[in-house]
Amino acid sequence: MTFSEENYLKTIYHLTSVSDADISTNAIAEKMETKASSVTDMLKKLSEKDLVNYVKYQGVSLTDKGKLAAKMIVRKHRLWECFLVEKLDFSWDEVHDIAEQLEHIKSEKLINKLDDFLGNPTEDPHGDPIPDANGRIIKVEKELLSEFEKNQIGICVGVKDTSSDFLKYLDKQEIALGSQIEIIEKESFDSSFRIRVGTKEITISNKIASNIYIK
Amino acid sequence: MTFSEENYLKTIYHLTSVSDADISTNAIAEKMETKASSVTDMLKKLSEKDLVNYVKYQGVSLTDKGKLAAKMIVRKHRLWECFLVEKLDFSWDEVHDIAEQLEHIKSEKLINKLDDFLGNPTEDPHGDPIPDANGRIIKVEKELLSEFEKNQIGICVGVKDTSSDFLKYLDKQEIALGSQIEIIEKESFDSSFRIRVGTKEITISNKIASNIYIK
DNA sequence: AATTAAATTTAGACAAAGCTAAAAATTATA
DNA sequence: TATAATTTTTAGCTTTGTCTAAATTTAATT
Ligand SMILES: [Mn+2]
Ligand SMILES: [Mn+2]
Ligand SMILES: [Mn+2]
Ligand SMILES: [Mn+2]
């Protein structure tokens, strides 16, 4: 399997996890910053290899084989992110791009040994679940901070947007995985929030609140 | 720089370290298990990028820029081999192929942090030197066991052949880096050796002896 | 020095993965 | 429902890295 094929599978997998319905050519093209015509070419190839169910003009979905392959790539990506943060002391906003490369290293033995070396983590540095060697995922209940109401208290357990910019913003506000967050006020006009993080009180926009997962 | 370009540079670098003279197209083709015509194409491209000095029909050598690039790839290869052996508990005969993939990961920060994490090793699991971040190499004096004479004693500090087969043979004979080796007898007929490794006495062929480095 | 052999390069082809522009199918709208 | 807009596919071209077969250059041998 080529890097490119792996990247398409991963993208389809991620798009599937939000929409459930078949994925459109354009959706893939947009997410991968490529052209629809290139996507069509690749879908034919992946279909030929029984990794996706593809019907012309009707969108695409992963086969069982394709889904497992995608999960294994996600597993590698997230385990390498753990390694970078926990062993090499990278910050959580620096690891994604490097993991994008490392996820394509081919060696089952390597990834399983890495998994053990890291103590078989179930979540990556952004709170996303890590599939095990069989593709099984432990799903954790979590809600967006934006869905919370006044006086509710929760723990930050993940982020929806994992861009470096957003993560750096959270660092600045001292919001990290494990931080306790209390809703002091919810402004009805713009749905912004007044929250308490640790000892500090801050105001965050609704856009920020809808990218933080709370439990 | 593409994977392929990096592999050519590395190959030229390794061939240079044994012969010193300009490297022939055929020598590169043989080592890379590719065709001479493919090599010619690539040499033109590398020359265009000032990574090699290439004169048609006259062979090729690395420029300073090319040599530094090659050393950085070797640095990554050997540091990853250390990681695999020391942290993930791979044996020395399993790591080369995985390192062939890992050496192409692009991130200076990653490799320097990995270097620190490993305690800045100067040698890889096969006794080969690891260039530092500036490309400097600490050369260690070493001689082939085959050059040794009766009654001499030395320590195994490296291997010339790093194939899995040879390394497994050494494992079987309980020869490892750091093993003390004493020449008991050198057979004049076939230049084979009777040696003592630790408490055991064994006989090895000249071919074996000329792939073990001793200090 | 002439001829033969070996090494090297060139020419032309191919697969992978991308692109643009045009055609076709689907969906939305008047 | 007919037309317009959007989405998707096809056709044809490009780059990278490879190959085979033919041509050229260099080296070796009579
Ligand atoms: Mn990531
Ligand atoms: Mn992540
Ligand atoms: Mn190696
Ligand atoms: Mn090595």
PDB file of C-alpha atoms in Angstrom, chain A residues 22 36 43 103 126 129 146:
ATOM      1  CA  ASP A  22     -21.427   7.795   2.011  1.00  0.00           C
ATOM      2  CA  ALA A  36     -11.806  16.007  -7.394  1.00  0.00           C
ATOM      3  CA  LEU A  43     -11.256   5.752  -5.600  1.00  0.00           C
ATOM      4  CA  GLU A 103       2.213   6.681  10.439  1.00  0.00           C
ATOM      5  CA  HIS A 126      -5.272  15.275  22.023  1.00  0.00           C
ATOM      6  CA  PRO A 129      -8.744   7.067  21.199  1.00  0.00           C
ATOM      7  CA  SER A 146     -20.453  24.591  24.070  1.00  0.00           C
TER       8      SER A 146
END
